[in-house]
PDB file of C-alpha atoms in Angstrom:
ATOM      1  CA  UNK A   1       0.000   0.000   0.000  1.00 93.00           C
ATOM      2  CA  UNK A   2       0.888   3.662  -0.317  1.00 95.00           C
ATOM      3  CA  UNK A   3       0.535   6.450   2.215  1.00 96.00           C
ATOM      4  CA  UNK A   4       0.704   9.599   0.121  1.00 96.00           C
ATOM      5  CA  UNK A   5       1.253  13.062   1.573  1.00 96.00           C
ATOM      6  CA  UNK A   6       0.483  15.846  -0.910  1.00 94.00           C
ATOM      7  CA  UNK A   7       1.786  19.365  -0.254  1.00 94.00           C
ATOM      8  CA  UNK A   8      -0.870  22.005  -0.957  1.00 90.00           C
ATOM      9  CA  UNK A   9       1.016  24.983   0.445  1.00 91.00           C
ATOM     10  CA  UNK A  10       1.084  28.357  -1.299  1.00 90.00           C
ATOM     11  CA  UNK A  11       4.421  27.632  -2.991  1.00 91.00           C
ATOM     12  CA  UNK A  12       2.717  24.808  -4.894  1.00 91.00           C
ATOM     13  CA  UNK A  13       1.030  27.500  -7.023  1.00 88.00           C
ATOM     14  CA  UNK A  14       4.408  28.102  -8.654  1.00 89.00           C
ATOM     15  CA  UNK A  15       4.926  26.757 -12.148  1.00 88.00           C
ATOM     16  CA  UNK A  16       6.984  23.726 -13.089  1.00 85.00           C
ATOM     17  CA  UNK A  17       7.557  23.478 -16.823  1.00 82.00           C
ATOM     18  CA  UNK A  18       4.623  25.834 -17.393  1.00 86.00           C
ATOM     19  CA  UNK A  19       2.255  23.794 -15.175  1.00 87.00           C
ATOM     20  CA  UNK A  20       1.315  24.656 -11.583  1.00 88.00           C
ATOM     21  CA  UNK A  21       3.040  22.292  -9.151  1.00 90.00           C
ATOM     22  CA  UNK A  22      -0.278  21.572  -7.391  1.00 88.00           C
ATOM     23  CA  UNK A  23      -1.688  20.318 -10.712  1.00 86.00           C
ATOM     24  CA  UNK A  24       1.340  18.034 -11.159  1.00 88.00           C
ATOM     25  CA  UNK A  25       0.904  16.778  -7.575  1.00 89.00           C
ATOM     26  CA  UNK A  26      -2.808  16.095  -8.168  1.00 85.00           C
ATOM     27  CA  UNK A  27      -2.049  14.239 -11.405  1.00 84.00           C
ATOM     28  CA  UNK A  28       0.568  12.184  -9.575  1.00 88.00           C
ATOM     29  CA  UNK A  29      -1.967  11.322  -6.849  1.00 87.00           C
ATOM     30  CA  UNK A  30      -4.442  10.154  -9.483  1.00 82.00           C
ATOM     31  CA  UNK A  31      -1.706   8.053 -11.144  1.00 85.00           C
ATOM     32  CA  UNK A  32      -0.956   6.407  -7.789  1.00 89.00           C
ATOM     33  CA  UNK A  33      -4.664   5.719  -7.238  1.00 83.00           C
ATOM     34  CA  UNK A  34      -4.939   4.071 -10.640  1.00 82.00           C
ATOM     35  CA  UNK A  35      -1.829   1.927 -10.090  1.00 87.00           C
ATOM     36  CA  UNK A  36      -2.265   0.763  -6.473  1.00 89.00           C
ATOM     37  CA  UNK A  37      -5.258  -0.624  -4.594  1.00 86.00           C
ATOM     38  CA  UNK A  38      -4.433   0.403  -0.999  1.00 91.00           C
ATOM     39  CA  UNK A  39      -3.845   4.146  -0.989  1.00 91.00           C
ATOM     40  CA  UNK A  40      -4.295   6.650   1.827  1.00 91.00           C
ATOM     41  CA  UNK A  41      -3.837  10.303   0.856  1.00 92.00           C
ATOM     42  CA  UNK A  42      -3.458  13.287   3.153  1.00 93.00           C
ATOM     43  CA  UNK A  43      -3.023  16.856   2.021  1.00 92.00           C
ATOM     44  CA  UNK A  44      -0.944  19.230   4.100  1.00 93.00           C
ATOM     45  CA  UNK A  45       0.267  22.803   4.377  1.00 91.00           C
ATOM     46  CA  UNK A  46       0.801  24.093   7.932  1.00 91.00           C
ATOM     47  CA  UNK A  47      -2.020  21.709   8.862  1.00 91.00           C
ATOM     48  CA  UNK A  48      -2.451  18.041   8.043  1.00 93.00           C
ATOM     49  CA  UNK A  49      -5.897  17.247   6.683  1.00 88.00           C
ATOM     50  CA  UNK A  50      -7.973  14.109   7.260  1.00 86.00           C
ATOM     51  CA  UNK A  51      -6.928  11.014   5.339  1.00 86.00           C
ATOM     52  CA  UNK A  52      -8.827  10.119   2.194  1.00 82.00           C
ATOM     53  CA  UNK A  53      -8.845   6.568   0.872  1.00 73.00           C
ATOM     54  CA  UNK A  54     -12.197   6.380  -0.931  1.00 70.00           C
ATOM     55  CA  UNK A  55     -11.477   6.878  -4.632  1.00 67.00           C
ATOM     56  CA  UNK A  56     -14.660   8.826  -5.423  1.00 73.00           C
ATOM     57  CA  UNK A  57     -14.140  11.188  -2.488  1.00 76.00           C
ATOM     58  CA  UNK A  58     -10.493  11.637  -3.398  1.00 72.00           C
ATOM     59  CA  UNK A  59     -11.243  12.555  -7.003  1.00 72.00           C
ATOM     60  CA  UNK A  60     -13.753  15.112  -5.682  1.00 76.00           C
ATOM     61  CA  UNK A  61     -11.133  16.539  -3.293  1.00 74.00           C
ATOM     62  CA  UNK A  62      -8.436  16.601  -5.994  1.00 69.00           C
ATOM     63  CA  UNK A  63     -10.611  18.592  -8.367  1.00 70.00           C
ATOM     64  CA  UNK A  64     -11.183  21.243  -5.692  1.00 71.00           C
ATOM     65  CA  UNK A  65      -7.792  21.430  -3.965  1.00 71.00           C
ATOM     66  CA  UNK A  66      -6.279  24.910  -3.829  1.00 71.00           C
ATOM     67  CA  UNK A  67      -2.682  25.599  -2.887  1.00 72.00           C
ATOM     68  CA  UNK A  68      -2.428  27.964   0.074  1.00 77.00           C
ATOM     69  CA  UNK A  69      -0.645  28.555   3.364  1.00 80.00           C
ATOM     70  CA  UNK A  70       2.824  27.665   4.613  1.00 88.00           C
ATOM     71  CA  UNK A  71       4.499  24.269   4.701  1.00 92.00           C
ATOM     72  CA  UNK A  72       5.141  21.884   7.615  1.00 94.00           C
ATOM     73  CA  UNK A  73       6.486  18.629   6.194  1.00 95.00           C
ATOM     74  CA  UNK A  74       7.583  17.420   9.650  1.00 96.00           C
ATOM     75  CA  UNK A  75       4.032  17.591  11.006  1.00 97.00           C
ATOM     76  CA  UNK A  76       2.710  15.770   7.917  1.00 97.00           C
ATOM     77  CA  UNK A  77       5.291  12.972   8.227  1.00 97.00           C
ATOM     78  CA  UNK A  78       4.545  12.620  11.951  1.00 97.00           C
ATOM     79  CA  UNK A  79       0.803  12.399  11.199  1.00 97.00           C
ATOM     80  CA  UNK A  80       1.454   9.689   8.576  1.00 97.00           C
ATOM     81  CA  UNK A  81       3.521   7.691  11.082  1.00 97.00           C
ATOM     82  CA  UNK A  82       0.777   8.015  13.693  1.00 96.00           C
ATOM     83  CA  UNK A  83      -1.848   7.020  11.143  1.00 94.00           C
ATOM     84  CA  UNK A  84       0.183   3.980   9.987  1.00 95.00           C
ATOM     85  CA  UNK A  85       0.648   2.789  13.551  1.00 95.00           C
ATOM     86  CA  UNK A  86      -3.001   3.353  14.514  1.00 94.00           C
ATOM     87  CA  UNK A  87      -4.400   1.725  11.349  1.00 92.00           C
ATOM     88  CA  UNK A  88      -1.708  -0.981  11.261  1.00 92.00           C
ATOM     89  CA  UNK A  89      -0.633  -0.145   7.725  1.00 90.00           C
ATOM     90  CA  UNK A  90       2.022  -2.861   7.415  1.00 89.00           C
ATOM     91  CA  UNK A  91       4.345  -2.856   4.417  1.00 94.00           C
ATOM     92  CA  UNK A  92       3.194   0.542   3.160  1.00 96.00           C
ATOM     93  CA  UNK A  93       5.448   3.042   1.396  1.00 96.00           C
ATOM     94  CA  UNK A  94       5.319   6.680   2.484  1.00 97.00           C
ATOM     95  CA  UNK A  95       5.535   9.047  -0.484  1.00 96.00           C
ATOM     96  CA  UNK A  96       5.698  12.797   0.157  1.00 97.00           C
ATOM     97  CA  UNK A  97       4.835  14.888  -2.906  1.00 96.00           C
ATOM     98  CA  UNK A  98       6.246  18.362  -2.338  1.00 95.00           C
ATOM     99  CA  UNK A  99       8.277  21.170  -3.814  1.00 93.00           C
ATOM    100  CA  UNK A 100      10.434  20.865  -0.677  1.00 91.00           C
ATOM    101  CA  UNK A 101      10.087  24.494   0.322  1.00 89.00           C
ATOM    102  CA  UNK A 102      10.322  23.904   4.068  1.00 86.00           C
ATOM    103  CA  UNK A 103      13.618  24.633   5.826  1.00 74.00           C
ATOM    104  CA  UNK A 104      12.498  23.093   9.111  1.00 84.00           C
ATOM    105  CA  UNK A 105      12.143  19.428   8.133  1.00 89.00           C
ATOM    106  CA  UNK A 106      13.184  17.436  11.185  1.00 92.00           C
ATOM    107  CA  UNK A 107      15.379  14.456  10.201  1.00 91.00           C
ATOM    108  CA  UNK A 108      14.170  12.600  13.317  1.00 94.00           C
ATOM    109  CA  UNK A 109      10.648  12.504  11.841  1.00 95.00           C
ATOM    110  CA  UNK A 110      12.042  11.009   8.627  1.00 94.00           C
ATOM    111  CA  UNK A 111      13.984   8.361  10.591  1.00 94.00           C
ATOM    112  CA  UNK A 112      10.833   7.476  12.570  1.00 95.00           C
ATOM    113  CA  UNK A 113       8.940   7.117   9.288  1.00 96.00           C
ATOM    114  CA  UNK A 114      11.639   4.821   7.932  1.00 94.00           C
ATOM    115  CA  UNK A 115      11.129   2.588  10.991  1.00 95.00           C
ATOM    116  CA  UNK A 116       7.365   2.309  10.336  1.00 96.00           C
ATOM    117  CA  UNK A 117       7.139   2.288   6.532  1.00 96.00           C
ATOM    118  CA  UNK A 118       8.727  -0.153   4.093  1.00 96.00           C
ATOM    119  CA  UNK A 119      10.240   2.855   2.303  1.00 95.00           C
ATOM    120  CA  UNK A 120      10.102   6.653   2.477  1.00 95.00           C
ATOM    121  CA  UNK A 121      10.264   8.537  -0.818  1.00 95.00           C
ATOM    122  CA  UNK A 122      10.185  12.281  -1.382  1.00 95.00           C
ATOM    123  CA  UNK A 123       8.723  13.069  -4.795  1.00 95.00           C
ATOM    124  CA  UNK A 124      10.173  16.499  -5.484  1.00 94.00           C
ATOM    125  CA  UNK A 125       8.567  19.056  -7.768  1.00 93.00           C
ATOM    126  CA  UNK A 126      11.150  21.732  -8.453  1.00 85.00           C
ATOM    127  CA  UNK A 127      14.795  22.358  -7.671  1.00 83.00           C
ATOM    128  CA  UNK A 128      14.881  22.227  -3.869  1.00 85.00           C
ATOM    129  CA  UNK A 129      17.539  20.137  -2.162  1.00 83.00           C
ATOM    130  CA  UNK A 130      16.313  16.652  -1.216  1.00 83.00           C
ATOM    131  CA  UNK A 131      15.883  15.944   2.497  1.00 83.00           C
ATOM    132  CA  UNK A 132      18.574  13.933   4.275  1.00 77.00           C
ATOM    133  CA  UNK A 133      17.940  10.301   5.246  1.00 76.00           C
ATOM    134  CA  UNK A 134      15.286   9.649   2.596  1.00 81.00           C
ATOM    135  CA  UNK A 135      15.165   8.548  -1.004  1.00 90.00           C
ATOM    136  CA  UNK A 136      14.191  11.376  -3.313  1.00 92.00           C
ATOM    137  CA  UNK A 137      13.171  11.555  -6.952  1.00 92.00           C
ATOM    138  CA  UNK A 138      12.218  14.537  -9.068  1.00 89.00           C
ATOM    139  CA  UNK A 139       9.267  14.555 -11.403  1.00 85.00           C
ATOM    140  CA  UNK A 140       8.156  17.008 -14.036  1.00 72.00           C
ATOM    141  CA  UNK A 141       4.886  17.406 -15.941  1.00 68.00           C
ATOM    142  CA  UNK A 142       6.440  15.364 -18.773  1.00 69.00           C
ATOM    143  CA  UNK A 143       7.048  12.414 -16.403  1.00 67.00           C
ATOM    144  CA  UNK A 144       3.317  12.124 -15.785  1.00 56.00           C
ATOM    145  CA  UNK A 145       2.709  11.391 -19.456  1.00 53.00           C
ATOM    146  CA  UNK A 146       4.764   8.229 -19.242  1.00 45.00           C
ATOM    147  CA  UNK A 147       2.929   4.977 -18.728  1.00 38.00           C
ATOM    148  CA  UNK A 148       3.475   3.692 -15.218  1.00 47.00           C
ATOM    149  CA  UNK A 149       4.794   7.006 -13.858  1.00 49.00           C
ATOM    150  CA  UNK A 150       3.634   6.153 -10.358  1.00 53.00           C
ATOM    151  CA  UNK A 151       5.276   2.743 -10.310  1.00 51.00           C
ATOM    152  CA  UNK A 152       8.501   4.210 -11.666  1.00 50.00           C
ATOM    153  CA  UNK A 153       8.731   6.539  -8.687  1.00 54.00           C
ATOM    154  CA  UNK A 154       7.417   4.367  -5.863  1.00 56.00           C
TER     155      UNK A 154
END
């Protein structure tokens, strides 16, 4: 399964290859939903929003998501760890879709996530430096046109 954290902070309104980063993140989330059966998605900015795992509800949320606010990746990762422990999400991968514009990411939170999840992957949109202690890949709008984009990253 996949636990997907999607950054919807204000910086996600910035363009990536002529496409808003939030649109790329939403397309990536849809690609993950189409590829995997057990998916839990949470959006975050300075808050972490309720998890969504029902496909119909998620598509509705994705079509209305608006990028706004600051970014707190640490809080989002901690919420995903808590959620995985509470819901007993064994063998899940944590994927964090973000532009990485958060200078306060706590490496302890990433290490805790690595202890709970099978893997922790930061899917970076933009040129920010990848976080320490986690696997990171960059995607662009062109990557989403490739068949199997989600499986290539996760």
